[in-house]
mmCIF file of C-alpha atoms in Angstrom:
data_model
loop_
_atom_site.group_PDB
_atom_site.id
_atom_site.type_symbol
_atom_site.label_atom_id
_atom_site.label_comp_id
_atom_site.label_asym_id
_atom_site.label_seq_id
_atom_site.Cartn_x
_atom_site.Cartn_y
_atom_site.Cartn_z
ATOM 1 C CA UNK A 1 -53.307 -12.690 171.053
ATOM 2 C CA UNK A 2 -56.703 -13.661 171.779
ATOM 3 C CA UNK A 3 -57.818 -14.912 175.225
ATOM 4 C CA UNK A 4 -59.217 -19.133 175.045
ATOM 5 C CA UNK A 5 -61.677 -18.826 177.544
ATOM 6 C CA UNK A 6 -60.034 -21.650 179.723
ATOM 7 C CA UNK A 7 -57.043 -19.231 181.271
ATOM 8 C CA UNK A 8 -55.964 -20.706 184.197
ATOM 9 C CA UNK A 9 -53.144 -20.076 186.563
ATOM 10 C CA UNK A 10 -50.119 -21.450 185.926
ATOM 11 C CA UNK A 11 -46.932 -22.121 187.885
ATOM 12 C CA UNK A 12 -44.259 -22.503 185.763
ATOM 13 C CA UNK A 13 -40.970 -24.039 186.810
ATOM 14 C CA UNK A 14 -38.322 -23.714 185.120
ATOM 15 C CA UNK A 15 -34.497 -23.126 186.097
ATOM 16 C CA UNK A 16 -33.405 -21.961 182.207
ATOM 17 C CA UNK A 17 -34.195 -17.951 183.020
ATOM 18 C CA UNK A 18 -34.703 -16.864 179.169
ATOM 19 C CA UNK A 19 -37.117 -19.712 178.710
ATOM 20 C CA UNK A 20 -38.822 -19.165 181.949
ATOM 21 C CA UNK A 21 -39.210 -15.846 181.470
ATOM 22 C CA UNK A 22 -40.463 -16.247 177.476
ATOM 23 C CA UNK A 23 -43.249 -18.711 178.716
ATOM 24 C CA UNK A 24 -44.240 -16.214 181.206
ATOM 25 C CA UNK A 25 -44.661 -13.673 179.331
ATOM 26 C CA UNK A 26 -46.098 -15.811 175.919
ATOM 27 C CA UNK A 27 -49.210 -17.240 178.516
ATOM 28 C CA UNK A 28 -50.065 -13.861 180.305
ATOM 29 C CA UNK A 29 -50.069 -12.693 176.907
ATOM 30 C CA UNK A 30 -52.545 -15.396 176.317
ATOM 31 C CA UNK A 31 -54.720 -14.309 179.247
ATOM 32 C CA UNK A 32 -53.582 -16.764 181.646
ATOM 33 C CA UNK A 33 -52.161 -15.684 185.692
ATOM 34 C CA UNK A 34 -48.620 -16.640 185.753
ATOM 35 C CA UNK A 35 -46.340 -17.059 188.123
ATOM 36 C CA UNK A 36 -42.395 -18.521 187.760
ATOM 37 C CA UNK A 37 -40.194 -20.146 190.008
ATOM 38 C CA UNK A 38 -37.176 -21.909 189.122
ATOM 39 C CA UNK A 39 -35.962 -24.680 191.497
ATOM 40 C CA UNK A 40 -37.969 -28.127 192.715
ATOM 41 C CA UNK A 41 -38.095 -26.778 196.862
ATOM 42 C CA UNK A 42 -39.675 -23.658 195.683
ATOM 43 C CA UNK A 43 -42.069 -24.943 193.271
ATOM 44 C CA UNK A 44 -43.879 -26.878 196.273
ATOM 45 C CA UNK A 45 -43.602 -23.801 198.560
ATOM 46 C CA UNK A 46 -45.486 -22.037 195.481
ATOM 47 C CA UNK A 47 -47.922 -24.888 194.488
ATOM 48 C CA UNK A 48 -49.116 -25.070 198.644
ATOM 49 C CA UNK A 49 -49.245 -21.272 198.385
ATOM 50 C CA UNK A 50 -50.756 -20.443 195.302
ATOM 51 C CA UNK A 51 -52.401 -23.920 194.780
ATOM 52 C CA UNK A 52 -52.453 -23.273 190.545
ATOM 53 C CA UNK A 53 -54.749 -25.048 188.460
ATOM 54 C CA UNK A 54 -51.820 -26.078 185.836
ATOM 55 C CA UNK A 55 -48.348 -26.693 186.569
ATOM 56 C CA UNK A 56 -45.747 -26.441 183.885
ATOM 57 C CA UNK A 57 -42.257 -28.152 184.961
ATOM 58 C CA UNK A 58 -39.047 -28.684 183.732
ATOM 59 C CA UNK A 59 -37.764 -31.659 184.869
ATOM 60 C CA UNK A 60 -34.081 -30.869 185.159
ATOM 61 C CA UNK A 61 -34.448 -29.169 188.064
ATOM 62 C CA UNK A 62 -31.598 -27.378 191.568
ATOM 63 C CA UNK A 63 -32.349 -28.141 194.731
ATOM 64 C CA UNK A 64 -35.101 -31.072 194.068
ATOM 65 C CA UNK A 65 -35.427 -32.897 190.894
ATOM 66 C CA UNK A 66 -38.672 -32.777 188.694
ATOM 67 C CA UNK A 67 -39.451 -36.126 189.479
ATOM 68 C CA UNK A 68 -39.893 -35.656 192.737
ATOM 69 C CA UNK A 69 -41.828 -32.720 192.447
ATOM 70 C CA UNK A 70 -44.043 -34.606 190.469
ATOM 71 C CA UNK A 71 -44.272 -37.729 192.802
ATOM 72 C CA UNK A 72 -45.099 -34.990 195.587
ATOM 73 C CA UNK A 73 -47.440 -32.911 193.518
ATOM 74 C CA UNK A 74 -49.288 -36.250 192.552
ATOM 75 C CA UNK A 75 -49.637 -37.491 196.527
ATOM 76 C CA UNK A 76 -50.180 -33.654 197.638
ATOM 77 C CA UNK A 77 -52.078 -31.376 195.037
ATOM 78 C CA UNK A 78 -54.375 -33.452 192.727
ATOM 79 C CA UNK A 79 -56.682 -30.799 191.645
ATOM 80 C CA UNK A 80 -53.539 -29.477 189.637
ATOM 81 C CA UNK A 81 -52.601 -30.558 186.215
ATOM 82 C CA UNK A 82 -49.221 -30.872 185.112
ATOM 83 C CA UNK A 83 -47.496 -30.766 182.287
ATOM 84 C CA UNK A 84 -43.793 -31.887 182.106
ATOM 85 C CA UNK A 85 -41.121 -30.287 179.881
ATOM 86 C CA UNK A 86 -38.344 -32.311 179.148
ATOM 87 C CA UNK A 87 -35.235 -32.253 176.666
ATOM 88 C CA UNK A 88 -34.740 -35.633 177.165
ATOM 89 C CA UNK A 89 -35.451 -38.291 174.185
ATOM 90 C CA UNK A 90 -36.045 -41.308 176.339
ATOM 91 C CA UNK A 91 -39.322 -42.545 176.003
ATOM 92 C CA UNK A 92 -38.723 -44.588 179.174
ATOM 93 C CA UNK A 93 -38.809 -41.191 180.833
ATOM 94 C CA UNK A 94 -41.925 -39.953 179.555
ATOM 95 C CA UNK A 95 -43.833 -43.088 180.308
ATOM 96 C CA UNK A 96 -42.653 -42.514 183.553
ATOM 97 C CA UNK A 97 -43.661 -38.980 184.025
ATOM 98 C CA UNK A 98 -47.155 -40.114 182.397
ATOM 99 C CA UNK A 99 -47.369 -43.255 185.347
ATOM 100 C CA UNK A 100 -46.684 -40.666 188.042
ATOM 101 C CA UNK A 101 -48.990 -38.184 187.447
ATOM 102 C CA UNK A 102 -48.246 -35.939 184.868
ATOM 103 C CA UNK A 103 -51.183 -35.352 182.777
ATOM 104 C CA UNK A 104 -48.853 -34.083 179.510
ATOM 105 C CA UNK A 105 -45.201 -34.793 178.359
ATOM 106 C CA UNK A 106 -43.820 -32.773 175.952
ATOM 107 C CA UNK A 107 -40.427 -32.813 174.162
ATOM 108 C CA UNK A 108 -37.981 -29.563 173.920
ATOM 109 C CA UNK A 109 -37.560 -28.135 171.311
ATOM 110 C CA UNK A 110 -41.140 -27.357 170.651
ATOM 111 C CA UNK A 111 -43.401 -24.711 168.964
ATOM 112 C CA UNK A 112 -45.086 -22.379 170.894
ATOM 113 C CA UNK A 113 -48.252 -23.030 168.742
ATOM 114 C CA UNK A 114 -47.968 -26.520 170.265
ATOM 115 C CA UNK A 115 -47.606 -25.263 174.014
ATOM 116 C CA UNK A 116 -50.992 -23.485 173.597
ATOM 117 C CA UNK A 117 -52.900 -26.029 171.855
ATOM 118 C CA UNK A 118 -52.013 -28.423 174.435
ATOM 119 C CA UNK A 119 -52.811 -25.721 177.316
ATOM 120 C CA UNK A 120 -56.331 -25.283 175.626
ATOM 121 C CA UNK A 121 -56.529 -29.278 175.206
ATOM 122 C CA UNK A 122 -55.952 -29.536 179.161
ATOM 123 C CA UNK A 123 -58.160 -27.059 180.067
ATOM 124 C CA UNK A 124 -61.050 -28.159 178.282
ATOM 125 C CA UNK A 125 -60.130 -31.727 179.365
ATOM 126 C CA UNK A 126 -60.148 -29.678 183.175
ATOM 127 C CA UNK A 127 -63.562 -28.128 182.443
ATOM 128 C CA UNK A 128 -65.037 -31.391 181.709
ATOM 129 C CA UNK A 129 -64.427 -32.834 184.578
ATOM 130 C CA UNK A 130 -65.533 -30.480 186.569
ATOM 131 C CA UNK A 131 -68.469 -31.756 188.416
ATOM 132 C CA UNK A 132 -72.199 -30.101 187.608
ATOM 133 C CA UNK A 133 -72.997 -29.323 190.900
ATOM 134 C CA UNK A 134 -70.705 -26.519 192.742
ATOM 135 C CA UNK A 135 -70.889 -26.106 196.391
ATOM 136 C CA UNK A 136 -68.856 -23.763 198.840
ATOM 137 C CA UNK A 137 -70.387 -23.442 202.692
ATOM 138 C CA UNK A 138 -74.388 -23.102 202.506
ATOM 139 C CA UNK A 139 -74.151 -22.660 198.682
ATOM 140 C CA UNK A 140 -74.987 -25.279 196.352
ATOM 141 C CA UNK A 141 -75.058 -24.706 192.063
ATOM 142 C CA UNK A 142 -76.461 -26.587 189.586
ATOM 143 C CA UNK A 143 -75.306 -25.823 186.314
ATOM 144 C CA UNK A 144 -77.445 -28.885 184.880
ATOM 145 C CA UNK A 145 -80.658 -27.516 186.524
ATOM 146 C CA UNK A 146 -79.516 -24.010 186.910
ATOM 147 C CA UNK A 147 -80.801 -23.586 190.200
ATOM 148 C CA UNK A 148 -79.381 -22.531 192.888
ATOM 149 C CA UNK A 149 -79.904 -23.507 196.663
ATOM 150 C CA UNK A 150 -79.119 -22.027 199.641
ATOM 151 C CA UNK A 151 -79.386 -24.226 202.454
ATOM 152 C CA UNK A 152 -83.151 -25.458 201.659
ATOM 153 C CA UNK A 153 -84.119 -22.392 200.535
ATOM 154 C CA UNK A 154 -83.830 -21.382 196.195
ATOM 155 C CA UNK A 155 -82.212 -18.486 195.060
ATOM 156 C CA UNK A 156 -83.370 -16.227 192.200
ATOM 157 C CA UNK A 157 -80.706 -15.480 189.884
ATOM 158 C CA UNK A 158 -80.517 -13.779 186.846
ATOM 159 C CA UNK A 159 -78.391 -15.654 184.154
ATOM 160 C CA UNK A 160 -75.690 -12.769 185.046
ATOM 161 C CA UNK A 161 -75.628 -13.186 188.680
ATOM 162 C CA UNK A 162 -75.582 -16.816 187.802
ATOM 163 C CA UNK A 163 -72.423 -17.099 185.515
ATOM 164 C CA UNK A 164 -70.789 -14.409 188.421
ATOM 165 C CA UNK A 165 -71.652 -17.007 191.158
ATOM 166 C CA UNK A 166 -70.352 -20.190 189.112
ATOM 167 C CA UNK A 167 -67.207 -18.308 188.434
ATOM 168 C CA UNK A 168 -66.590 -17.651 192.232
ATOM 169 C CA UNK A 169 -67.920 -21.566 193.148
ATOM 170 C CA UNK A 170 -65.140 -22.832 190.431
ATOM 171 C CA UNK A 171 -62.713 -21.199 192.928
ATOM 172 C CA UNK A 172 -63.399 -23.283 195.535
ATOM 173 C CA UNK A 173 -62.352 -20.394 198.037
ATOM 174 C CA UNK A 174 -59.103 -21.428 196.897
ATOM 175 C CA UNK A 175 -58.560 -18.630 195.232
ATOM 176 C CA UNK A 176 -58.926 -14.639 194.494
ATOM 177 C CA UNK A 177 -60.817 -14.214 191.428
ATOM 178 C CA UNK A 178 -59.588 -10.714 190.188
ATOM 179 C CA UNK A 179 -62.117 -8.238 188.793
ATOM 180 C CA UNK A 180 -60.612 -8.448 185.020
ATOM 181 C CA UNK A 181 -61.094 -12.182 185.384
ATOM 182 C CA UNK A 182 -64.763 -12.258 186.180
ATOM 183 C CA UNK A 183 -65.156 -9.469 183.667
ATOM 184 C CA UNK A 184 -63.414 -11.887 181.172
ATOM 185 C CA UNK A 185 -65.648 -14.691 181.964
ATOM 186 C CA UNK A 186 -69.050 -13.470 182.737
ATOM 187 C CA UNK A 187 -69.369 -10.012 180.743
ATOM 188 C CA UNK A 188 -66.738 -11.591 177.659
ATOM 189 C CA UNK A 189 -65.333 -8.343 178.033
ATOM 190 C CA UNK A 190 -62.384 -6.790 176.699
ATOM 191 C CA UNK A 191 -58.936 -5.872 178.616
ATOM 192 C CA UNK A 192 -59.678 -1.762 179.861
ATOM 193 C CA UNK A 193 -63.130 -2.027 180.224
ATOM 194 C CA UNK A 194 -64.205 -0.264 183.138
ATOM 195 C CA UNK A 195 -64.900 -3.190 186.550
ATOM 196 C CA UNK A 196 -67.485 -1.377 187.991
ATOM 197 C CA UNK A 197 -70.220 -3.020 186.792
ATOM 198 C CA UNK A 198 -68.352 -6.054 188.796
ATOM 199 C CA UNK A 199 -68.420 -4.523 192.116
ATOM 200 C CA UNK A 200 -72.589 -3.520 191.282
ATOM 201 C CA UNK A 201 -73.364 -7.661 190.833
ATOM 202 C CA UNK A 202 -71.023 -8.631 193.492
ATOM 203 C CA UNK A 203 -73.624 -6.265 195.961
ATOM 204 C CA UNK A 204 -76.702 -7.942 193.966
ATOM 205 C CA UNK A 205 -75.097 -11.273 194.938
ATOM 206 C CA UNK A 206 -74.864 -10.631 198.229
ATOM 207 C CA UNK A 207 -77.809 -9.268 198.780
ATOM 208 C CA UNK A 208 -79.792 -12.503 196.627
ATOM 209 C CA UNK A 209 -77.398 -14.595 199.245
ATOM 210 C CA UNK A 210 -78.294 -12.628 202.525
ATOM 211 C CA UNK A 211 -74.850 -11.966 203.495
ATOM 212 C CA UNK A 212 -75.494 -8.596 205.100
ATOM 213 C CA UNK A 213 -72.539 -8.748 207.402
ATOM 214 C CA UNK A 214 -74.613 -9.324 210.521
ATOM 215 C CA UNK A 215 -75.645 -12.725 210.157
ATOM 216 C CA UNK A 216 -72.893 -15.009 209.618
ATOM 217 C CA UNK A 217 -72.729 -18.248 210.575
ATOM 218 C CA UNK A 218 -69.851 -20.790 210.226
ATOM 219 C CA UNK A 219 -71.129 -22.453 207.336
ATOM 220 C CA UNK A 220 -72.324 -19.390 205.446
ATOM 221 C CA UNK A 221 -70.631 -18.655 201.996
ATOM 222 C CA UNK A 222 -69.269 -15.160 201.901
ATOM 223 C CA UNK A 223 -68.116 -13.274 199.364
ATOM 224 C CA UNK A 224 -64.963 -11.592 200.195
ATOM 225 C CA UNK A 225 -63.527 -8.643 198.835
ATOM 226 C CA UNK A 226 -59.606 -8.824 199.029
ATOM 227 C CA UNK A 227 -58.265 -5.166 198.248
ATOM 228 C CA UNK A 228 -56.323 -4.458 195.385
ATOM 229 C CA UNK A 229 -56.590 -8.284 194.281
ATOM 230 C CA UNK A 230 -60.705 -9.496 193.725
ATOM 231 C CA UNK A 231 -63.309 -11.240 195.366
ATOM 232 C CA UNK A 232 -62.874 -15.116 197.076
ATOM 233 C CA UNK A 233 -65.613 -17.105 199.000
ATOM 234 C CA UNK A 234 -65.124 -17.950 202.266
ATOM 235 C CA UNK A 235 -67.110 -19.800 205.356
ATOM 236 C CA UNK A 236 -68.456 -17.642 207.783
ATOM 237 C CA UNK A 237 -65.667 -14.967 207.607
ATOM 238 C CA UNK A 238 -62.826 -17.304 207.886
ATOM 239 C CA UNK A 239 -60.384 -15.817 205.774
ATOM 240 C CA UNK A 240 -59.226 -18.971 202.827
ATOM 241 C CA UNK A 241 -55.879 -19.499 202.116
ATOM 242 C CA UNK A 242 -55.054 -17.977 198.524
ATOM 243 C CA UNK A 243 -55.128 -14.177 198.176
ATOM 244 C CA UNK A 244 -51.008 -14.460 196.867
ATOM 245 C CA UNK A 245 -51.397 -14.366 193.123
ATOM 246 C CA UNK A 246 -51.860 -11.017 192.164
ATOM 247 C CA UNK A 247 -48.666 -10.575 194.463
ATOM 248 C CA UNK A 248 -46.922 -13.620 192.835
ATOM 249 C CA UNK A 249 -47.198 -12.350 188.977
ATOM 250 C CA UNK A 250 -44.810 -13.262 186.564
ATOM 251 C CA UNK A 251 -44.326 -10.043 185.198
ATOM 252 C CA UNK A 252 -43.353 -8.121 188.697
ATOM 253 C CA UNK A 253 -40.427 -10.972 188.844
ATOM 254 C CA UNK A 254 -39.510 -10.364 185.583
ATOM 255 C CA UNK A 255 -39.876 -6.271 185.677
ATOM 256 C CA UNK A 256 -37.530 -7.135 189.127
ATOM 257 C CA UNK B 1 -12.912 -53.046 174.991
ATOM 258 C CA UNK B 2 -10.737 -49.734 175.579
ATOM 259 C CA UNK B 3 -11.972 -48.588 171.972
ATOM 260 C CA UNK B 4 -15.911 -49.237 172.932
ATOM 261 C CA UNK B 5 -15.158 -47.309 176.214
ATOM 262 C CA UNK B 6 -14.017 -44.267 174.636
ATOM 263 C CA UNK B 7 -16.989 -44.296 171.760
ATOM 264 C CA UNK B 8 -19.170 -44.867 174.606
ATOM 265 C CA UNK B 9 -18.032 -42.184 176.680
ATOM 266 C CA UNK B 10 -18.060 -39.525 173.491
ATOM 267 C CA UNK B 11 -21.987 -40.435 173.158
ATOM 268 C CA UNK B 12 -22.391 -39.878 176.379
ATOM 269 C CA UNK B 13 -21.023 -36.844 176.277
ATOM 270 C CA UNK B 14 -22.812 -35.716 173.166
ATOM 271 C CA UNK B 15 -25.961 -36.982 174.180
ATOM 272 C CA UNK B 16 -25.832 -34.560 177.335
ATOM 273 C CA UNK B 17 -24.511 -31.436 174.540
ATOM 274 C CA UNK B 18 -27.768 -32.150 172.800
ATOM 275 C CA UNK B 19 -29.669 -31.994 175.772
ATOM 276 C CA UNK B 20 -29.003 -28.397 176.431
ATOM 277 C CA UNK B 21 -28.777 -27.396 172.796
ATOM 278 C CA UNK B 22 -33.102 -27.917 173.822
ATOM 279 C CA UNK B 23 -33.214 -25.264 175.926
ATOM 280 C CA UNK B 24 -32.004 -22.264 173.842
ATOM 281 C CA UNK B 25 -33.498 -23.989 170.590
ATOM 282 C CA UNK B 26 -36.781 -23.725 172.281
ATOM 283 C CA UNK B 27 -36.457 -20.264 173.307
ATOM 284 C CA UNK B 28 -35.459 -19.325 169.934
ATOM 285 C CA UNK B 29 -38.274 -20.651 168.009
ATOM 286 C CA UNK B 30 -40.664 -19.682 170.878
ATOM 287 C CA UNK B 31 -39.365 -16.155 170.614
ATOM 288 C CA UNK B 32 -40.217 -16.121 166.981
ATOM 289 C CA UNK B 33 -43.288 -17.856 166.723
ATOM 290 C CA UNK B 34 -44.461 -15.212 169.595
ATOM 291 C CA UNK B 35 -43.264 -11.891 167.551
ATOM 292 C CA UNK B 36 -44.979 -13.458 164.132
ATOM 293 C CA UNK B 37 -48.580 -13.551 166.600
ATOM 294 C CA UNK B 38 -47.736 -10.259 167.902
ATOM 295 C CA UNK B 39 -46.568 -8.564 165.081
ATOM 296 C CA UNK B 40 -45.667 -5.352 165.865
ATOM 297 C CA UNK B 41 -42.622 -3.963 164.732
ATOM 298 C CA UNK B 42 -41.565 -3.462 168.458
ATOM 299 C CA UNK B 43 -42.331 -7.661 169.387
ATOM 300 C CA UNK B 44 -40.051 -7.878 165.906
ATOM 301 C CA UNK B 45 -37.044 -5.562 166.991
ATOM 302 C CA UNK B 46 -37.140 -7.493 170.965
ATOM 303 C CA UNK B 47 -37.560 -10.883 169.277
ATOM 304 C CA UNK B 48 -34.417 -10.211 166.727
ATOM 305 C CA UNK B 49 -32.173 -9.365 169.822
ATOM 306 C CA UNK B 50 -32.820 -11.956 171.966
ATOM 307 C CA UNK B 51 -32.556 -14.446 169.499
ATOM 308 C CA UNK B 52 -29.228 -13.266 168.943
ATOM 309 C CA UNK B 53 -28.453 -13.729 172.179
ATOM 310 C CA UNK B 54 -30.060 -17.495 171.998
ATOM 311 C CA UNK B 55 -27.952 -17.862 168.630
ATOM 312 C CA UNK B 56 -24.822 -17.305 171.136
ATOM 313 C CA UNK B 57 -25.669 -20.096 173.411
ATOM 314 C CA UNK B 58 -26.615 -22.358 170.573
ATOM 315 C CA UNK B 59 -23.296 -21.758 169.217
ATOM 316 C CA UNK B 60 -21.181 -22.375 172.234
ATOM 317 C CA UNK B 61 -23.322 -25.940 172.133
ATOM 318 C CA UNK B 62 -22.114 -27.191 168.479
ATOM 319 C CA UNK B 63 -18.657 -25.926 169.773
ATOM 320 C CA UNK B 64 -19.135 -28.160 173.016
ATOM 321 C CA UNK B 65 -19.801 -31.259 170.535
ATOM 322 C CA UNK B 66 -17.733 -30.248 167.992
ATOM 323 C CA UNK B 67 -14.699 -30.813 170.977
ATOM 324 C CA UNK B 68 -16.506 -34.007 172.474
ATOM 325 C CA UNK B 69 -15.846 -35.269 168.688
ATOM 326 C CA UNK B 70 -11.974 -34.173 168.304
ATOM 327 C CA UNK B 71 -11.028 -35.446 171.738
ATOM 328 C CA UNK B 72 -12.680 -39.022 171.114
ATOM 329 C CA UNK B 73 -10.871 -38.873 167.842
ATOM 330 C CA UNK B 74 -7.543 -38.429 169.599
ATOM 331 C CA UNK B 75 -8.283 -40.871 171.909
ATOM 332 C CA UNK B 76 -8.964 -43.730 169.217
#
């Protein structure tokens, strides 16, 4: 299947194990980071863990209803879309999902072809509203101008180190941002090409950014190498809260 | 009244068997849809199985209406 160019990471709850596990596997197949729980208490644990960019949720759910995991997800993780599955015909009930938060409804049974379209639709709806200016600690980006500033001082980019930069800001420091991702979205590269040319512009990027390893301050953005998993930004050398996803993939539960 | 109770009751009931004939009708056209972008003869041979297997669970669902239906009947 071929990769959109708006894969996100997606939590997927769903208590129905075969369909779970099918829309797991369909979306990493699509190039999207997936991870699958499958009752209402542990899809909050996940979402303050993992905080996902989409969330995908059943609404007939154990432990806490869908609902409610909207309501929550609404009042406590904004920056996450979510789209509700629901077998139910009422279109009382989807109004309602709509009113609290959810930023799709759609109706089981559906096509898979449908699933993805609407996955692409959010994302580029996502990417839109994404503002034009990044900042993370010292670091601001603007992709309007493309300039960026450090502090009051302007860094020299080339468009590569650029595009590697505004894929780390998009994080947030929210997030690890694996090697095959930023080869994926900077170098358009194909799956089993080699990531060292990642680790070469990550050291150009630090170097353009001054982050020797001497000199931080508090506000300073860093660029953190987590082992095994990527790269995230963080402030100063505090450690940010998300380096769980590449231990929180779908397909390690699913292997399990 | 009694009569209305007992019709009400069955579409109830049937309205709930519907409900999670979703599930397994989703996985099953899911499942296929997936195998006919992957198309390899491996994606064809997994997708055929587990079908099956969702076949099986839509079954037991028309069987689950099917008895909603008689037992209304012998209550009218």
């Amino acid at each position: 299947m071929l990769h959109s160019g708006l894969d996100m990471h997606v939590l997927i709850v769903e208590d129905d194990s075969a369909l779970g596990a099918f829309l797991g596997r369909g979306l990493t197949l699509d190039g999207h980071e997936v991870a699958l729980v499958a009752d209402g208490e542990a899809a909050l644990a996940a979402a303050e863990r993992l905080r996902p960019e989409l969330m995908i949720l059943d609404l007939g759910l154990p432990l806490k209803d869908g609902l409610k995991v909207l309501t929550e997800m609404a009042e406590r993780f904004r920056s996450t879309s979510v789209m509700v599955l629901t077998g139910r015909a009422e279109m009382e009930e989807r109004v309602q999902c709509l009113e609290l938060g959810a930023d799709d409804v759609v109706l089981k049974p559906f096509s898979f072809h449908e699933l993805r379209a609407r996955l692409k639709a959010l994302g580029r709806r996502r990417r839109r509203s994404e503002e034009s200016v990044l900042r993370f600690g010292d670091v601001e980006l603007d992709r309007a101008e493309h300039r960026v500033m450090q502090g009051d001082r302007e860094v020299e980019l080339t468009a590569t180190e650029f595009s590697l930069l505004e894929s780390l800001l998009r994080r947030r420091g929210e997030r690890v941002c694996s090697r095959m991702e930023l080869l994926r979205e900077v170098w358009r590269a194909p799956a089993g090409m080699g990531t060292n040319i990642v680790e070469v512009y990550i050291n150009y990027l630090r170097r353009k950014l001054g982050q020797t390893g001497l000199q931080e301050s508090g506000h300073q953005c860093l660029i953190r190498t987590v082992r095994g998993a990527g790269y995230i930004l963080v402030r100063g050398g505090l450690a940010s809260s998300a380096a769980a996803w590449s231990e929180a993939r779908l397909l390690e539960q699913v292997a399990g | 009244m009694c009569e209305r109770n007992v019709e009400g009751e069955a579409m109830e009931q049937i309205g709930r068997a519907l409900h999670s004939l979703c599930q397994p009708l989703t996985t099953l056209q899911c499942r296929l849809e997936m195998a006919e972008l992957v198309c390899t003869l491996e994606a064809y041979r997994e997708s055929v199985k587990l079908a099956l297997a969702e076949c099986g669970r839509l079954v037991e669902g028309v069987e689950s209406m099917r008895e909603i239906l008689r037992a209304s009947r012998v209550a009218d």
